[in-house]
mmCIF file of C-alpha atoms and ligand atoms in Angstrom:
data_model
loop_
_atom_site.group_PDB
_atom_site.id
_atom_site.type_symbol
_atom_site.label_atom_id
_atom_site.label_comp_id
_atom_site.label_asym_id
_atom_site.label_seq_id
_atom_site.Cartn_x
_atom_site.Cartn_y
_atom_site.Cartn_z
ATOM 1 C CA UNK A 51 -16.289 -21.121 27.485
ATOM 2 C CA UNK A 52 -13.736 -18.432 28.263
ATOM 3 C CA UNK A 53 -11.708 -17.612 25.187
ATOM 4 C CA UNK A 54 -7.985 -16.960 25.281
ATOM 5 C CA UNK A 55 -7.259 -13.236 25.364
ATOM 6 C CA UNK A 56 -5.469 -13.407 22.000
ATOM 7 C CA UNK A 57 -8.762 -14.242 20.270
ATOM 8 C CA UNK A 58 -9.905 -10.663 20.953
ATOM 9 C CA UNK A 59 -7.042 -9.546 18.690
ATOM 10 C CA UNK A 60 -7.867 -11.781 15.739
ATOM 11 C CA UNK A 61 -9.584 -10.031 12.830
ATOM 12 C CA UNK A 62 -11.349 -11.439 9.789
ATOM 13 C CA UNK A 63 -11.913 -11.024 6.077
ATOM 14 C CA UNK A 64 -15.099 -9.112 5.265
ATOM 15 C CA UNK A 65 -15.452 -10.721 1.837
ATOM 16 C CA UNK A 66 -16.659 -13.881 3.517
ATOM 17 C CA UNK A 67 -19.174 -11.949 5.690
ATOM 18 C CA UNK A 68 -20.593 -10.122 2.658
ATOM 19 C CA UNK A 69 -20.843 -13.439 0.839
ATOM 20 C CA UNK A 70 -23.010 -14.767 3.704
ATOM 21 C CA UNK A 71 -25.257 -11.664 3.531
ATOM 22 C CA UNK A 72 -25.541 -11.985 -0.248
ATOM 23 C CA UNK A 73 -26.420 -15.688 0.014
ATOM 24 C CA UNK A 74 -29.125 -14.843 2.582
ATOM 25 C CA UNK A 75 -30.665 -12.381 0.090
ATOM 26 C CA UNK A 76 -30.485 -15.060 -2.606
ATOM 27 C CA UNK A 77 -32.290 -17.468 -0.297
ATOM 28 C CA UNK A 78 -35.119 -14.867 -0.169
ATOM 29 C CA UNK A 79 -35.319 -15.021 -3.968
ATOM 30 C CA UNK A 80 -33.229 -11.927 -4.812
ATOM 31 C CA UNK A 81 -30.845 -12.188 -7.749
ATOM 32 C CA UNK A 82 -27.350 -11.071 -6.691
ATOM 33 C CA UNK A 83 -24.324 -10.379 -8.883
ATOM 34 C CA UNK A 84 -21.245 -11.396 -6.939
ATOM 35 C CA UNK A 85 -18.439 -8.881 -7.249
ATOM 36 C CA UNK A 86 -17.255 -9.281 -3.660
ATOM 37 C CA UNK A 87 -15.117 -12.408 -3.483
ATOM 38 C CA UNK A 88 -11.723 -12.429 -5.176
ATOM 39 C CA UNK A 89 -11.737 -15.607 -7.170
ATOM 40 C CA UNK A 90 -11.629 -16.284 -10.909
ATOM 41 C CA UNK A 91 -15.020 -17.339 -12.282
ATOM 42 C CA UNK A 92 -13.304 -19.674 -14.745
ATOM 43 C CA UNK A 93 -13.234 -23.386 -14.037
ATOM 44 C CA UNK A 94 -9.864 -24.934 -13.183
ATOM 45 C CA UNK A 95 -8.275 -25.868 -16.554
ATOM 46 C CA UNK A 96 -9.166 -29.473 -17.518
ATOM 47 C CA UNK A 97 -5.554 -30.707 -17.774
ATOM 48 C CA UNK A 98 -5.078 -29.773 -14.103
ATOM 49 C CA UNK A 99 -8.310 -31.492 -13.067
ATOM 50 C CA UNK A 100 -7.290 -34.611 -15.002
ATOM 51 C CA UNK A 101 -3.901 -34.698 -13.285
ATOM 52 C CA UNK A 102 -5.603 -34.491 -9.872
ATOM 53 C CA UNK A 103 -8.045 -37.305 -10.719
ATOM 54 C CA UNK A 104 -5.263 -39.449 -12.154
ATOM 55 C CA UNK A 105 -3.199 -38.989 -8.993
ATOM 56 C CA UNK A 106 -6.171 -39.908 -6.843
ATOM 57 C CA UNK A 107 -6.737 -43.064 -8.914
ATOM 58 C CA UNK A 108 -3.009 -43.846 -8.631
ATOM 59 C CA UNK A 109 -3.398 -43.935 -4.872
ATOM 60 C CA UNK A 110 -1.911 -40.519 -4.013
ATOM 61 C CA UNK A 111 -4.376 -40.311 -1.173
ATOM 62 C CA UNK A 112 -2.061 -40.715 1.830
ATOM 63 C CA UNK A 113 -0.021 -38.386 4.027
ATOM 64 C CA UNK A 114 2.812 -36.607 2.258
ATOM 65 C CA UNK A 115 5.943 -34.826 3.607
ATOM 66 C CA UNK A 116 4.998 -31.671 5.540
ATOM 67 C CA UNK A 117 7.026 -29.364 3.268
ATOM 68 C CA UNK A 118 5.407 -30.827 0.141
ATOM 69 C CA UNK A 119 6.237 -33.681 -2.229
ATOM 70 C CA UNK A 120 9.757 -33.311 -3.700
ATOM 71 C CA UNK A 121 8.463 -33.197 -7.317
ATOM 72 C CA UNK A 122 6.213 -30.215 -6.589
ATOM 73 C CA UNK A 123 8.860 -28.394 -4.554
ATOM 74 C CA UNK A 124 11.207 -28.855 -7.527
ATOM 75 C CA UNK A 125 8.585 -27.581 -9.997
ATOM 76 C CA UNK A 126 7.943 -24.525 -7.803
ATOM 77 C CA UNK A 127 11.678 -23.833 -7.403
ATOM 78 C CA UNK A 128 12.037 -23.966 -11.184
ATOM 79 C CA UNK A 129 8.992 -21.721 -11.747
ATOM 80 C CA UNK A 130 10.081 -19.116 -9.190
ATOM 81 C CA UNK A 131 13.696 -19.147 -10.460
ATOM 82 C CA UNK A 132 12.441 -18.481 -13.992
ATOM 83 C CA UNK A 133 9.785 -15.868 -13.194
ATOM 84 C CA UNK A 134 11.976 -13.912 -10.712
ATOM 85 C CA UNK A 135 15.349 -14.457 -12.358
ATOM 86 C CA UNK A 136 16.855 -15.968 -9.204
ATOM 87 C CA UNK A 137 18.308 -19.303 -8.207
ATOM 88 C CA UNK A 138 15.897 -21.094 -5.889
ATOM 89 C CA UNK A 139 16.294 -24.707 -4.708
ATOM 90 C CA UNK A 140 13.520 -27.052 -3.496
ATOM 91 C CA UNK A 141 14.850 -26.509 0.056
ATOM 92 C CA UNK A 142 13.642 -22.907 -0.122
ATOM 93 C CA UNK A 143 10.062 -24.052 -0.799
ATOM 94 C CA UNK A 144 7.236 -24.959 1.599
ATOM 95 C CA UNK A 145 3.904 -26.092 0.102
ATOM 96 C CA UNK A 146 0.760 -25.177 2.064
ATOM 97 C CA UNK A 147 -3.046 -25.579 1.767
ATOM 98 C CA UNK A 148 -3.655 -22.268 -0.021
ATOM 99 C CA UNK A 149 -1.141 -19.451 0.232
ATOM 100 C CA UNK A 150 -2.691 -17.916 3.351
ATOM 101 C CA UNK A 151 -0.919 -20.257 5.811
ATOM 102 C CA UNK A 152 2.418 -18.836 4.612
ATOM 103 C CA UNK A 153 1.256 -15.479 5.971
ATOM 104 C CA UNK A 154 0.029 -17.069 9.187
ATOM 105 C CA UNK A 155 3.120 -19.220 9.709
ATOM 106 C CA UNK A 156 5.690 -16.557 8.833
ATOM 107 C CA UNK A 157 4.172 -14.014 11.224
ATOM 108 C CA UNK A 158 3.768 -16.681 13.932
ATOM 109 C CA UNK A 159 7.389 -17.770 13.512
ATOM 110 C CA UNK A 160 8.940 -14.303 13.476
ATOM 111 C CA UNK A 161 6.814 -11.652 15.191
ATOM 112 C CA UNK A 162 6.556 -11.208 18.951
ATOM 113 C CA UNK A 163 5.529 -8.470 21.404
ATOM 114 C CA UNK A 164 7.637 -5.365 20.885
ATOM 115 C CA UNK A 165 8.109 -6.024 17.188
ATOM 116 C CA UNK A 166 6.674 -3.611 14.646
ATOM 117 C CA UNK A 167 5.398 -4.760 11.269
ATOM 118 C CA UNK A 168 4.861 -2.377 8.351
ATOM 119 C CA UNK A 169 1.883 -3.237 6.183
ATOM 120 C CA UNK A 170 -0.148 -1.553 3.409
ATOM 121 C CA UNK A 171 -3.312 0.427 4.164
ATOM 122 C CA UNK A 172 -5.601 -0.191 2.359
ATOM 123 C CA UNK A 173 -4.476 -3.806 2.213
ATOM 124 C CA UNK A 174 -5.393 -7.444 2.694
ATOM 125 C CA UNK A 175 -6.956 -7.499 6.197
ATOM 126 C CA UNK A 176 -5.273 -10.697 7.349
ATOM 127 C CA UNK A 177 -1.838 -9.023 7.650
ATOM 128 C CA UNK A 178 -2.967 -6.703 10.439
ATOM 129 C CA UNK A 179 -5.080 -9.429 12.034
ATOM 130 C CA UNK A 180 -2.165 -11.862 12.275
ATOM 131 C CA UNK A 181 0.310 -9.284 13.553
ATOM 132 C CA UNK A 182 -2.141 -8.311 16.311
ATOM 133 C CA UNK A 183 -2.823 -11.959 17.106
ATOM 134 C CA UNK A 184 0.886 -12.613 17.595
ATOM 135 C CA UNK A 185 1.228 -9.602 19.908
ATOM 136 C CA UNK A 186 3.213 -7.479 17.447
ATOM 137 C CA UNK A 187 2.445 -3.862 16.585
ATOM 138 C CA UNK A 188 1.014 -3.306 13.108
ATOM 139 C CA UNK A 189 2.275 -0.063 11.558
ATOM 140 C CA UNK A 190 0.338 0.931 8.440
ATOM 141 C CA UNK A 191 1.853 2.764 5.494
ATOM 142 C CA UNK A 192 -0.677 4.483 3.265
ATOM 143 C CA UNK A 193 -1.293 3.803 -0.416
ATOM 144 C CA UNK A 194 -2.835 6.858 -2.022
ATOM 145 C CA UNK A 195 -4.790 7.201 -5.235
ATOM 146 C CA UNK A 196 -2.821 10.392 -6.056
ATOM 147 C CA UNK A 197 0.298 8.196 -6.171
ATOM 148 C CA UNK A 198 -1.330 5.412 -8.266
ATOM 149 C CA UNK A 199 -1.709 3.497 -4.977
ATOM 150 C CA UNK A 200 2.052 3.143 -4.548
ATOM 151 C CA UNK A 201 3.574 4.078 -1.177
ATOM 152 C CA UNK A 202 5.099 7.493 -0.574
ATOM 153 C CA UNK A 203 8.866 6.875 -0.118
ATOM 154 C CA UNK A 204 9.311 9.518 2.594
ATOM 155 C CA UNK A 205 6.339 8.303 4.583
ATOM 156 C CA UNK A 206 7.499 4.711 4.157
ATOM 157 C CA UNK A 207 10.974 5.521 5.484
ATOM 158 C CA UNK A 208 9.525 7.514 8.384
ATOM 159 C CA UNK A 209 7.530 4.479 9.599
ATOM 160 C CA UNK A 210 10.600 2.244 9.987
ATOM 161 C CA UNK A 211 12.906 2.114 13.009
ATOM 162 C CA UNK A 212 15.028 -0.335 14.998
ATOM 163 C CA UNK A 213 11.873 -2.167 16.176
ATOM 164 C CA UNK A 214 10.731 -2.902 12.609
ATOM 165 C CA UNK A 215 10.851 -6.692 12.374
ATOM 166 C CA UNK A 216 8.967 -7.238 9.153
ATOM 167 C CA UNK A 217 7.826 -5.259 6.125
ATOM 168 C CA UNK A 218 4.829 -6.617 4.255
ATOM 169 C CA UNK A 219 4.372 -5.761 0.577
ATOM 170 C CA UNK A 220 1.764 -6.883 -1.898
ATOM 171 C CA UNK A 221 2.139 -6.313 -5.628
ATOM 172 C CA UNK A 222 -0.016 -6.391 -7.717
ATOM 173 C CA UNK A 223 -2.111 -5.225 -4.820
ATOM 174 C CA UNK A 224 -5.433 -6.223 -3.319
ATOM 175 C CA UNK A 225 -7.629 -4.109 -3.153
ATOM 176 C CA UNK A 226 -6.194 -1.266 -5.275
ATOM 177 C CA UNK A 227 -4.548 -3.052 -8.236
ATOM 178 C CA UNK A 228 -1.427 -0.937 -7.590
ATOM 179 C CA UNK A 229 1.947 -2.277 -8.702
ATOM 180 C CA UNK A 230 5.459 -1.685 -7.269
ATOM 181 C CA UNK A 231 8.009 -0.027 -9.571
ATOM 182 C CA UNK A 232 11.776 -0.714 -9.542
ATOM 183 C CA UNK A 233 12.352 2.566 -7.639
ATOM 184 C CA UNK A 234 9.971 1.344 -4.908
ATOM 185 C CA UNK A 235 11.924 -1.898 -4.548
ATOM 186 C CA UNK A 236 15.078 0.122 -3.952
ATOM 187 C CA UNK A 237 13.403 2.081 -1.144
ATOM 188 C CA UNK A 238 12.218 -1.158 0.467
ATOM 189 C CA UNK A 239 15.691 -2.692 0.137
ATOM 190 C CA UNK A 240 17.370 0.313 1.700
ATOM 191 C CA UNK A 241 14.942 0.381 4.661
ATOM 192 C CA UNK A 242 15.040 -3.400 5.237
ATOM 193 C CA UNK A 243 18.831 -3.526 5.135
ATOM 194 C CA UNK A 244 19.184 -0.490 7.388
ATOM 195 C CA UNK A 245 16.952 -1.950 10.117
ATOM 196 C CA UNK A 246 17.675 -5.644 9.545
ATOM 197 C CA UNK A 247 13.980 -6.294 8.799
ATOM 198 C CA UNK A 248 12.428 -9.336 7.135
ATOM 199 C CA UNK A 249 10.563 -8.706 3.895
ATOM 200 C CA UNK A 250 7.305 -10.510 3.323
ATOM 201 C CA UNK A 251 6.322 -10.152 -0.312
ATOM 202 C CA UNK A 252 2.824 -11.306 -1.230
ATOM 203 C CA UNK A 253 2.914 -11.934 -4.983
ATOM 204 C CA UNK A 254 -0.237 -14.036 -5.303
ATOM 205 C CA UNK A 255 -1.347 -11.766 -8.201
ATOM 206 C CA UNK A 256 2.118 -11.745 -9.817
ATOM 207 C CA UNK A 257 0.829 -13.240 -13.056
ATOM 208 C CA UNK A 258 -2.281 -11.070 -13.161
ATOM 209 C CA UNK A 259 -0.421 -8.088 -14.579
ATOM 210 C CA UNK A 260 -1.729 -6.187 -17.626
ATOM 211 C CA UNK A 261 1.249 -4.159 -18.748
ATOM 212 C CA UNK A 262 4.888 -3.635 -17.926
ATOM 213 C CA UNK A 263 7.369 -6.069 -16.437
ATOM 214 C CA UNK A 264 6.807 -7.781 -13.103
ATOM 215 C CA UNK A 265 9.101 -6.401 -10.403
ATOM 216 C CA UNK A 266 9.558 -8.943 -7.637
ATOM 217 C CA UNK A 267 11.277 -8.165 -4.358
ATOM 218 C CA UNK A 268 12.737 -11.644 -4.538
ATOM 219 C CA UNK A 269 14.805 -10.476 -7.523
ATOM 220 C CA UNK A 270 16.652 -7.814 -5.526
ATOM 221 C CA UNK A 271 20.076 -9.417 -4.855
ATOM 222 C CA UNK A 272 20.756 -7.625 -1.548
ATOM 223 C CA UNK A 273 17.521 -8.993 -0.103
ATOM 224 C CA UNK A 274 18.061 -12.694 -0.774
ATOM 225 C CA UNK A 275 18.661 -13.637 2.879
ATOM 226 C CA UNK A 276 15.786 -11.676 4.336
ATOM 227 C CA UNK A 277 12.870 -12.244 1.960
ATOM 228 C CA UNK A 278 9.838 -14.503 2.241
ATOM 229 C CA UNK A 279 7.744 -14.897 -0.900
ATOM 230 C CA UNK A 280 4.073 -15.875 -0.785
ATOM 231 C CA UNK A 281 2.565 -17.192 -4.007
ATOM 232 C CA UNK A 282 0.243 -19.957 -5.088
ATOM 233 C CA UNK A 283 -2.201 -21.507 -7.499
ATOM 234 C CA UNK A 284 -5.520 -19.943 -6.392
ATOM 235 C CA UNK A 285 -5.629 -16.906 -8.663
ATOM 236 C CA UNK A 286 -3.308 -17.778 -11.565
ATOM 237 C CA UNK A 287 -4.804 -21.197 -12.254
ATOM 238 C CA UNK A 288 -8.372 -20.660 -10.960
ATOM 239 C CA UNK A 289 -7.726 -23.127 -8.135
ATOM 240 C CA UNK A 290 -9.105 -21.304 -5.071
ATOM 241 C CA UNK A 291 -10.977 -24.347 -3.777
ATOM 242 C CA UNK A 292 -8.111 -26.785 -4.165
ATOM 243 C CA UNK A 293 -6.201 -25.005 -1.405
ATOM 244 C CA UNK A 294 -2.679 -25.014 -2.753
ATOM 245 C CA UNK A 295 -0.010 -22.361 -2.250
ATOM 246 C CA UNK A 296 3.653 -21.978 -1.417
ATOM 247 C CA UNK A 297 6.283 -19.951 0.327
ATOM 248 C CA UNK A 298 9.909 -19.395 -0.724
ATOM 249 C CA UNK A 299 12.342 -18.421 2.024
ATOM 250 C CA UNK A 300 15.871 -19.064 3.264
ATOM 251 C CA UNK A 301 16.133 -22.837 3.969
ATOM 252 C CA UNK A 302 16.755 -22.501 7.753
ATOM 253 C CA UNK A 303 13.440 -20.617 8.084
ATOM 254 C CA UNK A 304 11.729 -23.145 5.782
ATOM 255 C CA UNK A 305 12.487 -25.837 8.379
ATOM 256 C CA UNK A 306 10.652 -23.894 11.084
ATOM 257 C CA UNK A 307 7.711 -23.096 8.825
ATOM 258 C CA UNK A 308 7.534 -26.799 7.959
ATOM 259 C CA UNK A 309 7.386 -27.576 11.690
ATOM 260 C CA UNK A 310 4.402 -25.227 12.029
ATOM 261 C CA UNK A 311 2.772 -27.152 9.197
ATOM 262 C CA UNK A 312 3.494 -30.491 10.939
ATOM 263 C CA UNK A 313 1.828 -29.051 14.035
ATOM 264 C CA UNK A 314 -1.276 -27.884 12.164
ATOM 265 C CA UNK A 315 -2.249 -29.292 8.745
ATOM 266 C CA UNK A 316 0.384 -32.061 8.666
ATOM 267 C CA UNK A 317 0.569 -31.758 4.871
ATOM 268 C CA UNK A 318 -1.327 -30.863 1.710
ATOM 269 C CA UNK A 319 -3.370 -33.636 0.024
ATOM 270 C CA UNK A 320 -1.053 -35.553 -2.313
ATOM 271 C CA UNK A 321 -3.373 -35.585 -5.339
ATOM 272 C CA UNK A 322 -3.780 -31.799 -5.058
ATOM 273 C CA UNK A 323 0.003 -31.432 -5.225
ATOM 274 C CA UNK A 324 0.162 -33.556 -8.385
ATOM 275 C CA UNK A 325 -2.438 -31.256 -9.933
ATOM 276 C CA UNK A 326 -0.104 -28.394 -8.988
ATOM 277 C CA UNK A 327 2.788 -29.953 -10.910
ATOM 278 C CA UNK A 328 0.584 -30.105 -14.014
ATOM 279 C CA UNK A 329 -0.450 -26.473 -13.481
ATOM 280 C CA UNK A 330 3.176 -25.313 -13.488
ATOM 281 C CA UNK A 331 4.610 -27.656 -16.084
ATOM 282 C CA UNK A 332 1.625 -28.220 -18.402
ATOM 283 C CA UNK A 333 0.306 -25.914 -21.165
ATOM 284 C CA UNK A 334 -0.165 -22.272 -20.084
ATOM 285 C CA UNK A 335 -2.818 -21.285 -22.668
ATOM 286 C CA UNK A 336 -5.602 -21.077 -20.067
ATOM 287 C CA UNK A 337 -3.604 -18.609 -17.990
ATOM 288 C CA UNK A 338 -3.144 -16.385 -21.060
ATOM 289 C CA UNK A 339 -6.839 -16.646 -21.955
ATOM 290 C CA UNK A 340 -7.933 -15.732 -18.437
ATOM 291 C CA UNK A 341 -5.611 -12.725 -18.404
ATOM 292 C CA UNK A 342 -6.984 -11.518 -21.752
ATOM 293 C CA UNK A 343 -10.540 -11.844 -20.398
ATOM 294 C CA UNK A 344 -9.631 -9.990 -17.180
ATOM 295 C CA UNK A 345 -8.102 -7.164 -19.221
ATOM 296 C CA UNK A 346 -11.271 -6.737 -21.287
ATOM 297 C CA UNK A 347 -13.442 -6.814 -18.159
ATOM 298 C CA UNK A 348 -11.172 -4.336 -16.411
ATOM 299 C CA UNK A 349 -11.616 -1.836 -19.225
ATOM 300 C CA UNK A 350 -15.403 -2.276 -19.210
ATOM 301 C CA UNK A 351 -15.813 -1.953 -15.439
ATOM 302 C CA UNK A 352 -13.451 1.019 -15.130
ATOM 303 C CA UNK A 353 -15.246 2.891 -17.930
ATOM 304 C CA UNK A 354 -18.635 1.986 -16.449
ATOM 305 C CA UNK A 355 -17.675 3.122 -12.939
ATOM 306 C CA UNK A 356 -16.263 6.382 -14.292
ATOM 307 C CA UNK A 357 -19.627 6.982 -15.981
ATOM 308 C CA UNK A 358 -21.416 6.563 -12.612
ATOM 309 C CA UNK A 359 -22.244 9.889 -10.909
ATOM 310 C CA UNK A 360 -20.039 10.454 -7.855
ATOM 311 C CA UNK A 361 -17.549 7.711 -8.845
ATOM 312 C CA UNK A 362 -14.032 8.062 -10.280
ATOM 313 C CA UNK A 363 -11.847 5.054 -10.940
ATOM 314 C CA UNK A 364 -8.169 4.614 -11.835
ATOM 315 C CA UNK A 365 -7.289 1.842 -14.254
ATOM 316 C CA UNK A 366 -5.586 -0.859 -12.158
ATOM 317 C CA UNK A 367 -2.390 -2.343 -13.591
ATOM 318 C CA UNK A 368 -2.741 -5.728 -11.937
ATOM 319 C CA UNK A 369 -4.968 -8.154 -9.946
ATOM 320 C CA UNK A 370 -8.696 -8.253 -10.755
ATOM 321 C CA UNK A 371 -10.165 -5.507 -8.589
ATOM 322 C CA UNK A 372 -11.529 -2.055 -9.418
ATOM 323 C CA UNK A 373 -11.222 0.396 -6.509
ATOM 324 C CA UNK A 374 -13.305 3.467 -7.350
ATOM 325 C CA UNK A 375 -13.285 6.646 -5.304
ATOM 326 C CA UNK A 376 -16.919 7.185 -4.286
ATOM 327 C CA UNK A 377 -16.574 10.362 -2.219
ATOM 328 C CA UNK A 378 -18.537 12.244 -4.893
ATOM 329 C CA UNK A 379 -21.680 10.372 -3.820
ATOM 330 C CA UNK A 380 -21.480 12.006 -0.382
ATOM 331 C CA UNK A 381 -21.941 8.614 1.287
ATOM 332 C CA UNK A 382 -19.451 6.614 3.317
ATOM 333 C CA UNK A 383 -18.168 3.341 1.938
ATOM 334 C CA UNK A 384 -19.980 0.903 4.227
ATOM 335 C CA UNK A 385 -23.345 2.598 3.771
ATOM 336 C CA UNK A 386 -22.901 2.678 0.001
ATOM 337 C CA UNK A 387 -21.763 -0.986 -0.198
ATOM 338 C CA UNK A 388 -24.823 -2.058 1.840
ATOM 339 C CA UNK A 389 -27.110 0.060 -0.295
ATOM 340 C CA UNK A 390 -25.709 -1.342 -3.538
ATOM 341 C CA UNK A 391 -26.180 -4.874 -2.221
ATOM 342 C CA UNK A 392 -29.743 -4.328 -1.002
ATOM 343 C CA UNK A 393 -31.021 -1.957 -3.679
ATOM 344 C CA UNK A 394 -29.053 -3.017 -6.775
ATOM 345 C CA UNK A 395 -28.407 -6.657 -5.889
ATOM 346 C CA UNK A 396 -24.681 -6.218 -6.497
ATOM 347 C CA UNK A 397 -22.317 -7.502 -3.809
ATOM 348 C CA UNK A 398 -19.101 -5.498 -3.383
ATOM 349 C CA UNK A 399 -16.843 -4.580 -0.488
ATOM 350 C CA UNK A 400 -16.430 -1.347 1.412
ATOM 351 C CA UNK A 401 -12.922 0.050 0.979
ATOM 352 C CA UNK A 402 -12.874 0.558 4.761
ATOM 353 C CA UNK A 403 -12.769 -3.240 5.156
ATOM 354 C CA UNK A 404 -9.142 -2.930 3.984
ATOM 355 C CA UNK A 405 -8.134 -0.315 6.565
ATOM 356 C CA UNK A 406 -9.110 3.265 7.339
ATOM 357 C CA UNK A 407 -7.276 4.568 4.250
ATOM 358 C CA UNK A 408 -9.789 2.576 2.183
ATOM 359 C CA UNK A 409 -12.644 4.815 3.382
ATOM 360 C CA UNK A 410 -14.074 6.658 0.388
ATOM 361 C CA UNK A 411 -13.643 3.652 -1.920
ATOM 362 C CA UNK A 412 -15.414 0.427 -2.863
ATOM 363 C CA UNK A 413 -13.815 -2.783 -4.132
ATOM 364 C CA UNK A 414 -15.366 -4.622 -7.059
ATOM 365 C CA UNK A 415 -13.880 -7.927 -8.156
ATOM 366 C CA UNK A 416 -14.180 -8.166 -11.945
ATOM 367 C CA UNK A 417 -13.479 -11.882 -11.947
ATOM 368 C CA UNK A 418 -17.020 -12.332 -13.256
ATOM 369 C CA UNK A 419 -18.537 -12.602 -16.744
ATOM 370 C CA UNK A 420 -18.676 -9.534 -18.981
ATOM 371 C CA UNK A 421 -22.444 -9.944 -19.128
ATOM 372 C CA UNK A 422 -22.758 -9.856 -15.322
ATOM 373 C CA UNK A 423 -20.371 -6.915 -15.073
ATOM 374 C CA UNK A 424 -22.402 -4.946 -17.635
ATOM 375 C CA UNK A 425 -25.645 -5.778 -15.849
ATOM 376 C CA UNK A 426 -24.108 -4.797 -12.486
ATOM 377 C CA UNK A 427 -22.938 -1.452 -13.887
ATOM 378 C CA UNK A 428 -26.440 -0.550 -15.080
ATOM 379 C CA UNK A 429 -27.926 -1.516 -11.723
ATOM 380 C CA UNK A 430 -25.294 0.454 -9.779
ATOM 381 C CA UNK A 431 -25.821 3.554 -11.933
ATOM 382 C CA UNK A 432 -29.601 3.369 -11.433
ATOM 383 C CA UNK A 433 -29.267 2.862 -7.683
ATOM 384 C CA UNK A 434 -26.730 5.677 -7.259
ATOM 385 C CA UNK A 435 -28.893 8.040 -9.368
ATOM 386 C CA UNK A 436 -31.632 7.651 -6.729
ATOM 387 C CA UNK A 437 -29.403 8.815 -3.852
ATOM 388 C CA UNK A 438 -29.856 12.533 -4.387
ATOM 389 C CA UNK A 439 -32.964 12.364 -6.572
HETATM 390 C C1 PLP B 637 -3.358 -10.451 -1.248
HETATM 391 C C2 PLP B 637 -3.736 -11.873 -1.026
HETATM 392 N N1 PLP B 637 -2.854 -12.701 -0.470
HETATM 393 C C3 PLP B 637 -3.154 -13.988 -0.235
HETATM 394 C C4 PLP B 637 -4.385 -14.515 -0.539
HETATM 395 C C5 PLP B 637 -4.698 -15.946 -0.176
HETATM 396 O O1 PLP B 637 -4.686 -16.835 -1.218
HETATM 397 P P1 PLP B 637 -5.135 -18.350 -1.003
HETATM 398 O O2 PLP B 637 -6.588 -18.445 -1.367
HETATM 399 O O3 PLP B 637 -4.260 -19.150 -1.921
HETATM 400 O O4 PLP B 637 -4.908 -18.738 0.432
HETATM 401 C C6 PLP B 637 -5.340 -13.683 -1.125
HETATM 402 C C7 PLP B 637 -6.691 -14.202 -1.423
HETATM 403 O O5 PLP B 637 -7.651 -13.516 -1.577
HETATM 404 C C8 PLP B 637 -5.007 -12.333 -1.390
HETATM 405 O O6 PLP B 637 -5.894 -11.483 -1.947
#
């Protein structure tokens, strides 16, 4: 079968490839600690599960409107209005199976050959993949450790021009845990307004923030007509497998994104959407408990990595990833990630999987038990000690 040319431009997400490798080692009897995939290890809170089961029993098992059921769109509008201090209506909201389709649909709807799209490097690999797939030109801006993994304002400005169609931001950030400050939002606003660019703000980790206030690009008044927000249930409510996310955007764009959904998934399962209403409107204790656990694990893994020869690690302010600098080992990231998987039985990702600026780093997801994290740290230290022994 001859593939369409555009398939040669579609990338992938390495986390899933490493997971396959790790599972193959497990099948051979090796015990692997999984610090590669970014998903909370906690079960979905029981009140959310109950709401999903109840909805299924109540017959919510049929097609639903492509943009989402009105009750969930209203609950999301309320949640986003409250958390971002803005006034969002249900017409701004499109509900999708996981948050990823918002990325896919927004880029598909807006980017075409000749358009440039600014995106973070290191960053979530699907941004670059989708821009390439749609024939646009991905233009990376670098996030450096020396700047707490925030962008450099001068470099950021220098990357934009009249061809800049979209600017992608992600805060708290995967893979670095970096967080945008109010001054950064002002730089983005100035650049976007100057070049009439769309802002795509990926805030899937917006509630996984350990200190300080959350600064959302959606809250910047001058950006209201040009901003698309991606958010969802996967990380905040430990619902990765339910596949439930949302986008918030100006209503005229929401109609087009809804049409893309009609052409692809049709809609999200109704009972899953009812579970989503419970997640947003029900008790929030589980979210607080998960955040407290992530904070404790963050401190343990960062201290442990800093005590590993050749590693240095900043303390991330958000998300649940540690992104240590491993240049002191003398090895490149891919080689070291493979070695740690095969020798130590700890699955992690090479920083280079997030773009060339990720070379020299590894990404560890600490959405795993404290016990497993402590065990992984001992194994990593022992394995790394053998490198130059
Ligand atoms: C930065 C970022 N955006 C979006 C997503 C996608 O989330 P979902 O699983 O809801 O599609 C992820 C998941 O890993 C992510 O890390």
